[in-house]
CSV table of C-alpha atoms and ligand atoms in Angstrom, one decimal:
chain,number,residue,atom,x,y,z
A,1268,UNK,CA,-57.9,143.0,-111.4
A,1269,UNK,CA,-55.7,145.3,-113.5
A,1270,UNK,CA,-57.6,148.5,-114.4
A,1271,UNK,CA,-58.7,148.8,-118.4
A,1272,UNK,CA,-57.1,152.3,-119.3
A,1273,UNK,CA,-53.5,153.2,-118.7
A,1274,UNK,CA,-51.8,152.2,-115.2
A,1275,UNK,CA,-49.2,154.0,-113.9
A,1276,UNK,CA,-47.8,151.5,-111.7
A,1277,UNK,CA,-46.8,147.9,-112.5
A,1278,UNK,CA,-49.1,146.8,-109.6
A,1279,UNK,CA,-52.4,147.7,-108.6
A,1280,UNK,CA,-53.5,147.0,-105.1
A,1281,UNK,CA,-57.1,146.7,-104.4
A,1282,UNK,CA,-56.7,146.2,-100.6
A,1283,UNK,CA,-54.4,147.4,-97.7
A,1284,UNK,CA,-50.9,145.5,-97.5
A,1285,UNK,CA,-48.5,145.2,-95.2
A,1286,UNK,CA,-46.2,147.6,-95.9
A,1287,UNK,CA,-48.3,150.8,-95.8
A,1288,UNK,CA,-50.3,149.1,-92.4
A,1289,UNK,CA,-51.2,151.9,-90.2
A,1290,UNK,CA,-49.6,149.4,-87.3
A,1291,UNK,CA,-46.1,149.8,-88.5
A,1292,UNK,CA,-43.9,151.1,-86.0
A,1293,UNK,CA,-42.0,153.5,-88.6
A,1294,UNK,CA,-45.2,154.6,-89.7
A,1295,UNK,CA,-46.4,155.9,-86.4
A,1296,UNK,CA,-47.8,159.1,-86.0
A,1297,UNK,CA,-48.0,159.5,-82.1
A,1298,UNK,CA,-47.9,162.8,-80.2
A,1299,UNK,CA,-49.4,164.3,-84.1
A,1300,UNK,CA,-52.3,166.7,-84.9
A,1301,UNK,CA,-53.7,165.5,-88.1
A,1302,UNK,CA,-56.7,167.4,-90.1
A,1303,UNK,CA,-58.5,165.7,-92.7
A,1304,UNK,CA,-60.8,168.0,-94.7
A,1305,UNK,CA,-63.7,165.6,-96.3
A,1306,UNK,CA,-63.4,163.4,-93.0
A,1307,UNK,CA,-67.2,162.6,-92.9
A,1308,UNK,CA,-66.9,159.9,-95.9
A,1309,UNK,CA,-65.5,157.8,-98.6
A,1310,UNK,CA,-61.5,158.4,-98.4
A,1311,UNK,CA,-61.2,161.0,-96.0
A,1312,UNK,CA,-62.9,158.9,-93.3
A,1313,UNK,CA,-60.8,155.6,-93.9
A,1314,UNK,CA,-57.8,158.0,-93.7
A,1315,UNK,CA,-59.1,159.6,-90.4
A,1316,UNK,CA,-59.8,155.7,-89.3
A,1317,UNK,CA,-55.8,155.3,-90.3
A,1318,UNK,CA,-54.3,158.1,-88.8
A,1319,UNK,CA,-55.9,157.1,-85.4
A,1320,UNK,CA,-54.8,153.9,-85.5
A,1321,UNK,CA,-51.3,155.0,-86.5
A,1322,UNK,CA,-51.5,156.9,-82.9
A,1323,UNK,CA,-52.4,160.5,-83.7
A,1324,UNK,CA,-53.1,162.3,-80.6
A,1325,UNK,CA,-55.7,164.3,-82.3
A,1326,UNK,CA,-57.8,164.1,-85.6
A,1327,UNK,CA,-59.8,167.2,-86.3
A,1328,UNK,CA,-63.1,166.6,-89.2
A,1329,UNK,CA,-63.7,169.3,-91.3
A,1330,UNK,CA,-66.8,169.2,-93.8
A,1331,UNK,CA,-70.3,170.4,-93.9
A,1332,UNK,CA,-72.5,167.2,-92.6
A,1333,UNK,CA,-72.2,167.0,-89.0
A,1334,UNK,CA,-73.9,163.6,-88.8
A,1335,UNK,CA,-71.4,161.9,-91.1
A,1336,UNK,CA,-68.4,163.6,-89.3
A,1337,UNK,CA,-69.9,162.3,-86.0
A,1338,UNK,CA,-69.6,159.0,-87.5
A,1339,UNK,CA,-66.2,158.8,-88.0
A,1340,UNK,CA,-65.5,160.8,-85.0
A,1341,UNK,CA,-67.5,158.2,-83.4
A,1342,UNK,CA,-65.4,155.5,-84.9
A,1343,UNK,CA,-62.2,157.0,-83.7
A,1344,UNK,CA,-63.2,157.5,-79.9
A,1345,UNK,CA,-64.4,154.3,-79.7
A,1346,UNK,CA,-61.0,152.9,-80.9
A,1347,UNK,CA,-59.9,154.9,-78.0
A,1348,UNK,CA,-56.6,156.2,-80.0
A,1349,UNK,CA,-57.0,159.7,-80.3
A,1350,UNK,CA,-59.2,162.8,-79.3
A,1351,UNK,CA,-61.3,163.9,-82.1
A,1352,UNK,CA,-63.0,167.4,-83.4
A,1353,UNK,CA,-66.0,168.1,-85.5
A,1354,UNK,CA,-65.8,171.2,-87.4
A,1355,UNK,CA,-68.4,172.1,-89.5
A,1356,UNK,CA,-67.9,174.4,-92.6
A,1357,UNK,CA,-67.6,174.6,-96.1
A,1358,UNK,CA,-64.5,174.9,-98.1
A,1359,UNK,CA,-65.5,177.1,-100.5
A,1360,UNK,CA,-65.9,180.1,-97.5
A,1361,UNK,CA,-63.0,181.2,-96.1
A,1362,UNK,CA,-64.2,182.3,-93.2
A,1363,UNK,CA,-65.3,178.4,-92.2
A,1364,UNK,CA,-62.0,177.5,-92.9
A,1365,UNK,CA,-60.3,180.4,-90.6
A,1366,UNK,CA,-62.7,179.4,-88.1
A,1367,UNK,CA,-61.8,175.6,-88.2
A,1368,UNK,CA,-57.6,176.6,-88.3
A,1369,UNK,CA,-58.3,179.0,-84.8
A,1370,UNK,CA,-60.1,176.1,-83.2
A,1371,UNK,CA,-57.6,173.5,-83.7
A,1372,UNK,CA,-54.2,175.2,-83.5
A,1373,UNK,CA,-50.9,174.2,-84.2
A,1374,UNK,CA,-51.0,171.0,-86.5
A,1375,UNK,CA,-48.3,168.3,-87.9
A,1376,UNK,CA,-50.8,166.6,-91.0
A,1377,UNK,CA,-53.1,168.0,-93.3
A,1378,UNK,CA,-55.1,165.5,-95.5
A,1379,UNK,CA,-58.0,167.5,-98.2
A,1380,UNK,CA,-60.0,164.7,-99.4
A,1381,UNK,CA,-63.0,166.6,-100.3
A,1382,UNK,CA,-63.8,166.8,-103.7
A,1383,UNK,CA,-66.9,167.4,-106.5
A,1384,UNK,CA,-67.6,165.6,-109.3
A,1385,UNK,CA,-70.2,167.4,-111.0
A,1386,UNK,CA,-72.8,166.2,-113.1
A,1387,UNK,CA,-71.4,164.2,-116.4
A,1388,UNK,CA,-72.2,166.5,-119.3
A,1389,UNK,CA,-70.4,167.6,-122.7
A,1390,UNK,CA,-69.3,171.1,-122.1
A,1391,UNK,CA,-72.0,172.6,-124.5
A,1392,UNK,CA,-74.7,170.5,-122.6
A,1393,UNK,CA,-73.5,171.3,-119.2
A,1394,UNK,CA,-75.4,173.8,-116.6
A,1395,UNK,CA,-73.0,176.5,-116.1
A,1396,UNK,CA,-72.9,176.8,-112.3
A,1397,UNK,CA,-73.0,173.0,-111.7
A,1398,UNK,CA,-70.1,172.9,-114.1
A,1399,UNK,CA,-68.3,175.7,-112.5
A,1400,UNK,CA,-68.9,173.6,-109.0
A,1401,UNK,CA,-66.2,171.3,-109.8
A,1402,UNK,CA,-63.4,174.6,-109.9
A,1403,UNK,CA,-65.2,176.0,-107.1
A,1404,UNK,CA,-65.0,172.8,-104.8
A,1405,UNK,CA,-61.8,171.1,-106.3
A,1406,UNK,CA,-59.6,174.0,-107.0
A,1407,UNK,CA,-61.0,177.2,-105.2
A,1408,UNK,CA,-61.3,174.8,-102.2
A,1409,UNK,CA,-57.8,173.9,-102.1
A,1410,UNK,CA,-56.7,177.6,-102.6
A,1411,UNK,CA,-59.0,178.6,-99.7
A,1412,UNK,CA,-58.0,175.9,-97.3
A,1413,UNK,CA,-54.2,176.2,-97.8
A,1414,UNK,CA,-54.3,180.1,-97.2
A,1415,UNK,CA,-56.3,179.0,-93.5
A,1416,UNK,CA,-54.4,176.5,-92.5
A,1417,UNK,CA,-50.9,177.1,-93.1
A,1418,UNK,CA,-50.3,180.0,-90.6
A,1419,UNK,CA,-50.8,177.2,-87.6
A,1420,UNK,CA,-48.4,174.5,-89.3
A,1421,UNK,CA,-45.8,173.0,-87.0
A,1422,UNK,CA,-42.6,174.6,-88.6
A,1423,UNK,CA,-40.8,172.1,-87.7
A,1424,UNK,CA,-42.7,169.0,-89.0
A,1425,UNK,CA,-45.8,169.2,-91.0
A,1426,UNK,CA,-47.4,168.0,-94.0
A,1427,UNK,CA,-49.8,168.3,-96.5
A,1428,UNK,CA,-51.4,165.5,-98.5
A,1429,UNK,CA,-53.4,166.2,-101.3
A,1430,UNK,CA,-56.3,163.6,-102.5
A,1431,UNK,CA,-56.0,164.3,-106.4
A,1432,UNK,CA,-57.1,161.9,-109.4
A,1433,UNK,CA,-55.0,160.7,-112.1
A,1434,UNK,CA,-58.3,160.6,-114.6
A,1435,UNK,CA,-56.6,163.9,-115.2
A,1436,UNK,CA,-53.6,161.7,-117.1
A,1437,UNK,CA,-55.9,159.6,-119.0
A,1438,UNK,CA,-56.8,160.1,-122.6
A,1439,UNK,CA,-60.5,161.8,-122.6
A,1440,UNK,CA,-62.0,158.7,-124.5
A,1441,UNK,CA,-62.1,157.3,-121.1
A,1442,UNK,CA,-63.8,159.9,-119.2
A,1443,UNK,CA,-67.0,161.0,-121.1
A,1444,UNK,CA,-68.7,163.6,-119.9
A,1445,UNK,CA,-66.1,164.6,-116.8
A,1446,UNK,CA,-64.7,167.8,-118.5
A,1447,UNK,CA,-65.2,169.7,-115.2
A,1448,UNK,CA,-63.7,167.2,-112.7
A,1449,UNK,CA,-61.0,166.1,-114.6
A,1450,UNK,CA,-60.0,169.5,-115.8
A,1451,UNK,CA,-60.1,170.8,-112.0
A,1452,UNK,CA,-58.5,167.7,-110.5
A,1453,UNK,CA,-55.3,168.7,-112.8
A,1454,UNK,CA,-55.7,172.1,-111.9
A,1455,UNK,CA,-55.5,171.6,-108.2
A,1456,UNK,CA,-52.4,168.7,-108.7
A,1457,UNK,CA,-50.6,171.9,-109.9
A,1458,UNK,CA,-52.1,174.3,-107.4
A,1459,UNK,CA,-50.6,171.4,-104.9
A,1460,UNK,CA,-47.1,171.8,-107.0
A,1461,UNK,CA,-47.2,175.3,-106.3
A,1462,UNK,CA,-47.6,174.9,-102.6
A,1463,UNK,CA,-44.9,172.5,-102.4
A,1464,UNK,CA,-42.5,175.2,-104.1
A,1465,UNK,CA,-43.3,178.0,-102.0
A,1466,UNK,CA,-43.0,175.7,-98.7
A,1467,UNK,CA,-40.0,174.0,-98.6
A,1468,UNK,CA,-40.0,173.4,-95.1
A,1469,UNK,CA,-43.6,171.6,-95.4
A,1470,UNK,CA,-43.8,167.7,-97.0
A,1471,UNK,CA,-46.6,168.0,-99.4
A,1472,UNK,CA,-47.5,165.3,-101.8
A,1473,UNK,CA,-50.7,164.5,-103.9
A,1474,UNK,CA,-52.3,161.0,-103.8
A,1475,UNK,CA,-54.2,159.2,-106.4
A,1476,UNK,CA,-56.2,156.9,-104.0
A,1477,UNK,CA,-57.2,154.1,-107.0
A,1478,UNK,CA,-61.0,153.2,-107.7
A,1479,UNK,CA,-63.2,153.2,-104.6
A,1480,UNK,CA,-67.3,153.2,-104.6
A,1481,UNK,CA,-68.0,156.8,-103.0
A,1482,UNK,CA,-71.0,159.4,-103.7
A,1483,UNK,CA,-68.3,161.0,-105.4
A,1484,UNK,CA,-67.4,157.7,-107.8
A,1485,UNK,CA,-71.3,157.3,-108.1
A,1486,UNK,CA,-71.6,160.4,-109.3
A,1487,UNK,CA,-69.2,160.2,-112.3
A,1488,UNK,CA,-71.7,157.8,-114.1
A,1489,UNK,CA,-68.9,155.0,-113.6
A,1490,UNK,CA,-70.0,151.6,-113.1
A,1491,UNK,CA,-67.9,149.3,-110.5
A,1492,UNK,CA,-67.9,146.4,-112.7
A,1493,UNK,CA,-65.7,146.4,-114.9
A,1494,UNK,CA,-63.3,148.5,-113.3
A,1495,UNK,CA,-60.4,147.4,-110.1
A,1496,UNK,CA,-62.8,148.8,-107.1
A,1497,UNK,CA,-60.7,149.1,-104.0
A,1498,UNK,CA,-62.3,146.7,-101.2
A,1499,UNK,CA,-62.2,150.3,-99.2
A,1500,UNK,CA,-63.0,149.3,-95.3
A,1501,UNK,CA,-60.0,149.1,-93.6
A,1502,UNK,CA,-61.6,146.7,-91.3
A,1503,UNK,CA,-59.0,144.6,-90.1
A,1504,UNK,CA,-57.8,148.0,-87.8
A,1505,UNK,CA,-61.4,148.6,-86.4
B,3087,NAP,N1,-63.8,157.1,-105.3
B,3087,NAP,C1,-63.1,157.2,-106.3
B,3087,NAP,O1,-62.7,156.2,-106.6
B,3087,NAP,C2,-61.8,158.8,-106.2
B,3087,NAP,C3,-60.8,158.2,-107.0
B,3087,NAP,C4,-59.7,159.4,-107.5
B,3087,NAP,C5,-59.9,160.1,-106.5
B,3087,NAP,N2,-60.5,160.8,-105.7
B,3087,NAP,C6,-61.0,161.9,-104.7
B,3087,NAP,O2,-61.2,161.2,-103.6
B,3087,NAP,C7,-61.5,162.5,-102.8
B,3087,NAP,C8,-62.7,161.9,-102.0
B,3087,NAP,O3,-63.6,161.5,-102.2
B,3087,NAP,P1,-64.2,160.3,-102.1
B,3087,NAP,O4,-64.3,159.4,-103.2
B,3087,NAP,O5,-63.9,159.8,-101.1
B,3087,NAP,O6,-65.6,160.9,-102.2
B,3087,NAP,P2,-67.0,161.1,-101.2
B,3087,NAP,O7,-67.2,160.0,-100.2
B,3087,NAP,O8,-68.2,162.0,-101.9
B,3087,NAP,O9,-66.4,162.3,-100.1
B,3087,NAP,C9,-65.8,163.5,-100.6
B,3087,NAP,C10,-66.0,164.5,-99.1
B,3087,NAP,O10,-65.6,166.0,-99.4
B,3087,NAP,C11,-66.7,167.1,-98.5
B,3087,NAP,N3,-66.6,168.3,-99.3
B,3087,NAP,C12,-67.5,167.9,-101.1
B,3087,NAP,N4,-67.4,169.3,-100.6
B,3087,NAP,C13,-67.2,169.9,-99.2
B,3087,NAP,C14,-67.4,171.6,-99.4
B,3087,NAP,N5,-67.7,172.3,-100.4
B,3087,NAP,N6,-67.0,171.4,-98.2
B,3087,NAP,C15,-66.4,171.0,-97.4
B,3087,NAP,N7,-66.2,169.7,-97.8
B,3087,NAP,C16,-66.9,169.2,-98.7
B,3087,NAP,C17,-68.0,165.7,-98.6
B,3087,NAP,O11,-68.2,165.9,-97.1
B,3087,NAP,P3,-69.6,167.1,-97.2
B,3087,NAP,O12,-70.6,167.0,-98.7
B,3087,NAP,O13,-70.2,166.5,-95.7
B,3087,NAP,O14,-69.1,168.7,-97.3
B,3087,NAP,C18,-67.3,164.5,-98.4
B,3087,NAP,O15,-66.6,163.9,-97.1
B,3087,NAP,C19,-62.0,163.4,-103.6
B,3087,NAP,O16,-60.9,164.6,-104.1
B,3087,NAP,C20,-62.2,162.8,-105.2
B,3087,NAP,O17,-61.7,163.7,-106.1
B,3087,NAP,C21,-61.6,159.8,-105.4
């Protein structure tokens, strides 16, 4: 199913496909330490499992909810391919990120899959703290996570992958009530551009993942029926 909005790609995939399979030898991350911020659910969880499938030596999971992070860790450990550690913290608090960075040590891949979609509302009707929470999580959190983890990046081979959203490129007529989410995701994309320019030794890229039914998606007020939803589960590998 093609999306009912302007599409940036000729082909819209709804599932994993062979050329991005984590089982491909050329996509191996054998021996690497991978950190997933937001690894307890949704895209972050599946990304963590995919990196474990691709041979990561260690996967470190960061988020606020111990129970969901432990569920992801259990899936990784039962696959028997990577060690895993859980780091409880709030990415809007510098000290919890710094503790996690110290505990993990040198890393090779940092995936920032955390995000928050404030309750949809018009600008004039939004509750101020709720509206700002989009920026607090998506922009301030990215800023703090980068500052906490950059000092321990492997100096010879490191990558940061930021999960953004191409909703920020769509006309606002498709995005009723999402001013905080969409504006903060656009600002977040710019933060990654600056990080890439300022850290030429690190591969830094942003990812728009498609449309997946997760807690964040459900908070947006969108309904899955008319959207080209991803199947979501990478079940052929786990
Ligand atoms: N689903 C989609 O269709 C879609 C499309 C485009 C982009 N995205 C982006 O994809 C990313 C992942 O979202 P998702 O769809 O997978 O939804 P999700 O399952 O709700 O994941 C969001 C994750 O962020 C973590 N998080 C939120 N606030 C945090 C905080 N202050 N500190 C630490 N962790 C925090 C949450 O964990 P805790 O609550 O346990 O901390 C959760 O694991 C987001 O950046 C979102 O904007 C999603």
